[in-house]
Amino acid sequence: MDNDEDRDAPAAPNGVSLGPLPGFIGYALRRAQLVIFDDFIRTLETVDLRPAYFSTLIIIDENPGLNQSEVSAALGVQRTNFVTMVDHLEKRNLIERRPSKKDRRSYALHLTEEGRTLLDKARQLQAEHEARFARKLGPNGREQLLPLLWKLVE
Amino acid sequence: MDNDEDRDAPAAPNGVSLGPLPGFIGYALRRAQLVIFDDFIRTLETVDLRPAYFSTLIIIDENPGLNQSEVSAALGVQRTNFVTMVDHLEKRNLIERRPSKKDRRSYALHLTEEGRTLLDKARQLQAEHEARFARKLGPNGREQLLPLLWKLVE
DNA sequence: TATTGTTATACTCTATAACTATA
DNA sequence: TATAGTTATAGAGTATAACAATA
């Protein structure tokens, strides 16, 4: 009885055996995530947006007026670490903190016009990146992969 | 025509819209990887092995006598950052640096007896972790997921 | 000249505690 | 009392440059 579950895993360099690692979900996930993040970062280099910052702009664009706690919770980032990200995006004039009318402790986050323009450009680059990996996955590969990944998160 | 590719994605808290994010491979990969690493770390808490350290022990066990450059290359870790990991594992008496007979610049890495014992325990815990997520994926889910992930890496 | 292991360093990401101003 | 934003801080992980010993 042969164990062929990792038949398609790339071989390690120099004939080093990876043993059971390529058959482990976590190991495969991590290697795939590193490859795709590396491509994402280089693809969006011209707009200088790393994955977390891109996601932040998407969320704010989809839900204008949310406060920092709400956006950071949606992203799975702690609000304490989110402050630096908002500072950075605001310094680049991509988003703005507007004083909330309802609650004077919080800010309503909105994209600036410059932010919307940059996000449009970023979306185009991201689409190229996405298509590149969808092609790697073959016909229906992406449609099979996504539900499996979300089952892991549930 | 409806876009249902992210039908199985968990909803964001508080009715916040994630927009197109759940349909992006990189976003789904990252969220899944965080969940699985979190479970891995807690499952292997009693042996105090994080994913990179577990993988390191596996590689050394599979290929005893490799030097640091070879192991770090197999893991995709830079040899400069690998030094700290070897220091740590050696301090815990799980591996040893033996002077290489062929090349006096390098060390041959080997598991200690204590390292083998701990790795056996770690493998059992990892198997529980793996089974937990295989169950989440449903019948044949794992067998579908792994080749898809490795296609992304190719 | 090139390579192995190493140190120093820096940047990103992540995690916790504690403060302030509001609620 | 509790919450929103913030600061300080510390730990991982990751990246580059440079050095001594050896090839």
PDB file of C-alpha atoms in Angstrom, chain A residues 5-6 8-10 12-37 54-56 58-59 62-63 66 70-71 73-76 123 126 129-130 133-134 136-138 140-154, chain B residues 5-6 8-10 12-37 54-56 58-59 62-63 66 70-71 73-76 123 126 129-130 133-134 136-138 140-154:
ATOM      1  CA  GLU A   5      -0.973  11.848  -1.054  1.00  0.00           C
ATOM      2  CA  ASP A   6       2.019  14.111  -1.541  1.00  0.00           C
ATOM      3  CA  ASP A   8       2.520  16.518  -6.415  1.00  0.00           C
ATOM      4  CA  ALA A   9       4.608  18.228  -3.788  1.00  0.00           C
ATOM      5  CA  PRO A  10       7.778  19.875  -5.075  1.00  0.00           C
ATOM      6  CA  ALA A  12      13.274  19.527  -1.578  1.00  0.00           C
ATOM      7  CA  PRO A  13      16.589  20.731  -2.975  1.00  0.00           C
ATOM      8  CA  ASN A  14      19.631  18.434  -3.060  1.00  0.00           C
ATOM      9  CA  GLY A  15      17.676  15.231  -2.643  1.00  0.00           C
ATOM     10  CA  VAL A  16      16.852  16.054   0.964  1.00  0.00           C
ATOM     11  CA  SER A  17      13.797  14.112   2.143  1.00  0.00           C
ATOM     12  CA  LEU A  18      10.936  16.138   3.558  1.00  0.00           C
ATOM     13  CA  GLY A  19       9.463  12.984   5.036  1.00  0.00           C
ATOM     14  CA  PRO A  20       5.767  13.303   5.867  1.00  0.00           C
ATOM     15  CA  LEU A  21       5.758  17.128   5.787  1.00  0.00           C
ATOM     16  CA  PRO A  22       4.225  17.559   2.285  1.00  0.00           C
ATOM     17  CA  GLY A  23       1.252  15.468   3.440  1.00  0.00           C
ATOM     18  CA  PHE A  24       0.508  17.766   6.372  1.00  0.00           C
ATOM     19  CA  ILE A  25      -2.212  20.362   5.788  1.00  0.00           C
ATOM     20  CA  GLY A  26      -0.483  23.030   7.861  1.00  0.00           C
ATOM     21  CA  TYR A  27       2.851  22.629   6.105  1.00  0.00           C
ATOM     22  CA  ALA A  28       1.296  22.785   2.626  1.00  0.00           C
ATOM     23  CA  LEU A  29      -0.868  25.744   3.639  1.00  0.00           C
ATOM     24  CA  ARG A  30       2.108  27.670   4.948  1.00  0.00           C
ATOM     25  CA  ARG A  31       4.275  27.064   1.885  1.00  0.00           C
ATOM     26  CA  ALA A  32       1.414  28.031  -0.441  1.00  0.00           C
ATOM     27  CA  GLN A  33       0.667  31.148   1.575  1.00  0.00           C
ATOM     28  CA  LEU A  34       4.282  32.299   1.422  1.00  0.00           C
ATOM     29  CA  VAL A  35       4.395  31.858  -2.355  1.00  0.00           C
ATOM     30  CA  ILE A  36       1.130  33.700  -2.936  1.00  0.00           C
ATOM     31  CA  PHE A  37       1.950  36.560  -0.544  1.00  0.00           C
ATOM     32  CA  PHE A  54      -5.094  46.181   0.662  1.00  0.00           C
ATOM     33  CA  SER A  55      -7.691  44.320   2.757  1.00  0.00           C
ATOM     34  CA  THR A  56      -8.123  47.361   4.978  1.00  0.00           C
ATOM     35  CA  ILE A  58     -11.387  47.039   0.678  1.00  0.00           C
ATOM     36  CA  ILE A  59     -13.241  46.861   4.005  1.00  0.00           C
ATOM     37  CA  GLU A  62     -17.318  48.376   1.377  1.00  0.00           C
ATOM     38  CA  ASN A  63     -18.372  49.816   4.736  1.00  0.00           C
ATOM     39  CA  LEU A  66     -17.016  52.140  10.404  1.00  0.00           C
ATOM     40  CA  GLU A  70     -15.084  47.448  13.781  1.00  0.00           C
ATOM     41  CA  VAL A  71     -12.680  47.357  10.850  1.00  0.00           C
ATOM     42  CA  ALA A  73     -12.307  43.070  14.161  1.00  0.00           C
ATOM     43  CA  ALA A  74     -13.483  42.281  10.627  1.00  0.00           C
ATOM     44  CA  LEU A  75      -9.871  41.847   9.544  1.00  0.00           C
ATOM     45  CA  GLY A  76      -8.878  39.776  12.551  1.00  0.00           C
ATOM     46  CA  ARG A 123      -7.813  45.904  -7.687  1.00  0.00           C
ATOM     47  CA  GLN A 126      -4.758  41.979  -7.670  1.00  0.00           C
ATOM     48  CA  HIS A 129      -2.313  38.097  -9.451  1.00  0.00           C
ATOM     49  CA  GLU A 130      -5.499  36.113  -8.810  1.00  0.00           C
ATOM     50  CA  PHE A 133      -2.810  31.419  -9.538  1.00  0.00           C
ATOM     51  CA  ALA A 134      -6.258  30.381 -10.800  1.00  0.00           C
ATOM     52  CA  LYS A 136      -1.997  27.275 -11.920  1.00  0.00           C
ATOM     53  CA  LEU A 137      -4.902  25.459 -10.265  1.00  0.00           C
ATOM     54  CA  GLY A 138      -6.386  24.320 -13.577  1.00  0.00           C
ATOM     55  CA  ASN A 140     -12.363  24.463 -11.522  1.00  0.00           C
ATOM     56  CA  GLY A 141      -9.335  24.355  -9.234  1.00  0.00           C
ATOM     57  CA  ARG A 142     -10.093  27.689  -7.593  1.00  0.00           C
ATOM     58  CA  GLU A 143     -13.766  26.758  -7.176  1.00  0.00           C
ATOM     59  CA  GLN A 144     -12.690  23.561  -5.389  1.00  0.00           C
ATOM     60  CA  LEU A 145      -9.999  25.222  -3.278  1.00  0.00           C
ATOM     61  CA  LEU A 146     -11.937  28.134  -1.769  1.00  0.00           C
ATOM     62  CA  PRO A 147     -14.722  26.143  -0.046  1.00  0.00           C
ATOM     63  CA  LEU A 148     -12.135  23.723   1.348  1.00  0.00           C
ATOM     64  CA  LEU A 149     -10.138  26.577   2.862  1.00  0.00           C
ATOM     65  CA  TRP A 150     -13.212  28.122   4.451  1.00  0.00           C
ATOM     66  CA  LYS A 151     -14.158  24.757   5.946  1.00  0.00           C
ATOM     67  CA  LEU A 152     -10.863  24.877   7.830  1.00  0.00           C
ATOM     68  CA  VAL A 153     -11.778  28.282   9.256  1.00  0.00           C
ATOM     69  CA  GLU A 154     -15.306  27.399  10.399  1.00  0.00           C
TER      70      GLU A 154
ATOM     71  CA  GLU B   5     -17.949  31.311  -4.881  1.00  0.00           C
ATOM     72  CA  ASP B   6     -17.631  32.483  -1.291  1.00  0.00           C
ATOM     73  CA  ASP B   8     -19.147  29.018   2.608  1.00  0.00           C
ATOM     74  CA  ALA B   9     -16.996  31.799   3.962  1.00  0.00           C
ATOM     75  CA  PRO B  10     -17.705  32.720   7.578  1.00  0.00           C
ATOM     76  CA  ALA B  12     -17.626  38.980   9.368  1.00  0.00           C
ATOM     77  CA  PRO B  13     -18.763  40.066  12.825  1.00  0.00           C
ATOM     78  CA  ASN B  14     -21.445  42.747  13.245  1.00  0.00           C
ATOM     79  CA  GLY B  15     -22.774  42.468   9.720  1.00  0.00           C
ATOM     80  CA  VAL B  16     -19.652  44.073   8.283  1.00  0.00           C
ATOM     81  CA  SER B  17     -19.242  43.237   4.613  1.00  0.00           C
ATOM     82  CA  LEU B  18     -15.971  41.641   3.573  1.00  0.00           C
ATOM     83  CA  GLY B  19     -16.765  42.421  -0.043  1.00  0.00           C
ATOM     84  CA  PRO B  20     -14.762  40.303  -2.488  1.00  0.00           C
ATOM     85  CA  LEU B  21     -12.135  39.236   0.066  1.00  0.00           C
ATOM     86  CA  PRO B  22     -13.514  35.735   0.791  1.00  0.00           C
ATOM     87  CA  GLY B  23     -13.260  34.957  -2.916  1.00  0.00           C
ATOM     88  CA  PHE B  24      -9.546  35.786  -3.040  1.00  0.00           C
ATOM     89  CA  ILE B  25      -7.189  32.821  -2.807  1.00  0.00           C
ATOM     90  CA  GLY B  26      -4.588  34.711  -0.785  1.00  0.00           C
ATOM     91  CA  TYR B  27      -7.107  35.984   1.756  1.00  0.00           C
ATOM     92  CA  ALA B  28      -8.668  32.545   2.284  1.00  0.00           C
ATOM     93  CA  LEU B  29      -5.225  30.926   2.477  1.00  0.00           C
ATOM     94  CA  ARG B  30      -4.050  33.380   5.110  1.00  0.00           C
ATOM     95  CA  ARG B  31      -7.134  33.016   7.294  1.00  0.00           C
ATOM     96  CA  ALA B  32      -6.954  29.211   7.076  1.00  0.00           C
ATOM     97  CA  GLN B  33      -3.252  29.212   7.867  1.00  0.00           C
ATOM     98  CA  LEU B  34      -3.770  31.351  10.968  1.00  0.00           C
ATOM     99  CA  VAL B  35      -6.489  29.021  12.260  1.00  0.00           C
ATOM    100  CA  ILE B  36      -4.462  25.879  11.664  1.00  0.00           C
ATOM    101  CA  PHE B  37      -1.234  27.298  13.135  1.00  0.00           C
ATOM    102  CA  PHE B  54       8.639  20.644  14.583  1.00  0.00           C
ATOM    103  CA  SER B  55       9.524  20.698  10.872  1.00  0.00           C
ATOM    104  CA  THR B  56      13.195  21.083  11.721  1.00  0.00           C
ATOM    105  CA  ILE B  58      11.355  16.023  11.185  1.00  0.00           C
ATOM    106  CA  ILE B  59      13.950  16.974   8.560  1.00  0.00           C
ATOM    107  CA  GLU B  62      14.716  11.974   8.057  1.00  0.00           C
ATOM    108  CA  ASN B  63      18.193  13.089   6.997  1.00  0.00           C
ATOM    109  CA  LEU B  66      22.954  17.202   7.136  1.00  0.00           C
ATOM    110  CA  GLU B  70      21.171  22.025   3.888  1.00  0.00           C
ATOM    111  CA  VAL B  71      18.445  21.792   6.503  1.00  0.00           C
ATOM    112  CA  ALA B  73      17.423  25.360   2.551  1.00  0.00           C
ATOM    113  CA  ALA B  74      15.030  22.397   2.716  1.00  0.00           C
ATOM    114  CA  LEU B  75      12.819  24.345   5.122  1.00  0.00           C
ATOM    115  CA  GLY B  76      12.946  27.563   3.133  1.00  0.00           C
ATOM    116  CA  ARG B 123       4.070  13.251  16.046  1.00  0.00           C
ATOM    117  CA  GLN B 126       0.315  16.437  15.359  1.00  0.00           C
ATOM    118  CA  HIS B 129      -4.351  17.977  15.035  1.00  0.00           C
ATOM    119  CA  GLU B 130      -4.264  16.703  11.455  1.00  0.00           C
ATOM    120  CA  PHE B 133      -8.919  19.317  10.347  1.00  0.00           C
ATOM    121  CA  ALA B 134      -9.283  16.338   7.992  1.00  0.00           C
ATOM    122  CA  LYS B 136     -13.600  19.374   9.056  1.00  0.00           C
ATOM    123  CA  LEU B 137     -12.843  18.922   5.358  1.00  0.00           C
ATOM    124  CA  GLY B 138     -15.222  16.000   4.991  1.00  0.00           C
ATOM    125  CA  ASN B 140     -11.818  13.132   0.501  1.00  0.00           C
ATOM    126  CA  GLY B 141     -11.483  16.806   1.395  1.00  0.00           C
ATOM    127  CA  ARG B 142      -7.878  16.486   2.476  1.00  0.00           C
ATOM    128  CA  GLU B 143      -7.016  14.454  -0.613  1.00  0.00           C
ATOM    129  CA  GLN B 144      -8.476  17.219  -2.771  1.00  0.00           C
ATOM    130  CA  LEU B 145      -6.900  20.072  -0.839  1.00  0.00           C
ATOM    131  CA  LEU B 146      -3.255  18.960  -0.726  1.00  0.00           C
ATOM    132  CA  PRO B 147      -2.634  18.668  -4.495  1.00  0.00           C
ATOM    133  CA  LEU B 148      -4.318  22.035  -5.034  1.00  0.00           C
ATOM    134  CA  LEU B 149      -2.033  23.694  -2.494  1.00  0.00           C
ATOM    135  CA  TRP B 150       1.083  22.194  -4.054  1.00  0.00           C
ATOM    136  CA  LYS B 151      -0.008  23.404  -7.473  1.00  0.00           C
ATOM    137  CA  LEU B 152       0.140  26.935  -6.077  1.00  0.00           C
ATOM    138  CA  VAL B 153       3.729  26.350  -4.977  1.00  0.00           C
ATOM    139  CA  GLU B 154       5.025  24.870  -8.245  1.00  0.00           C
TER     140      GLU B 154
END
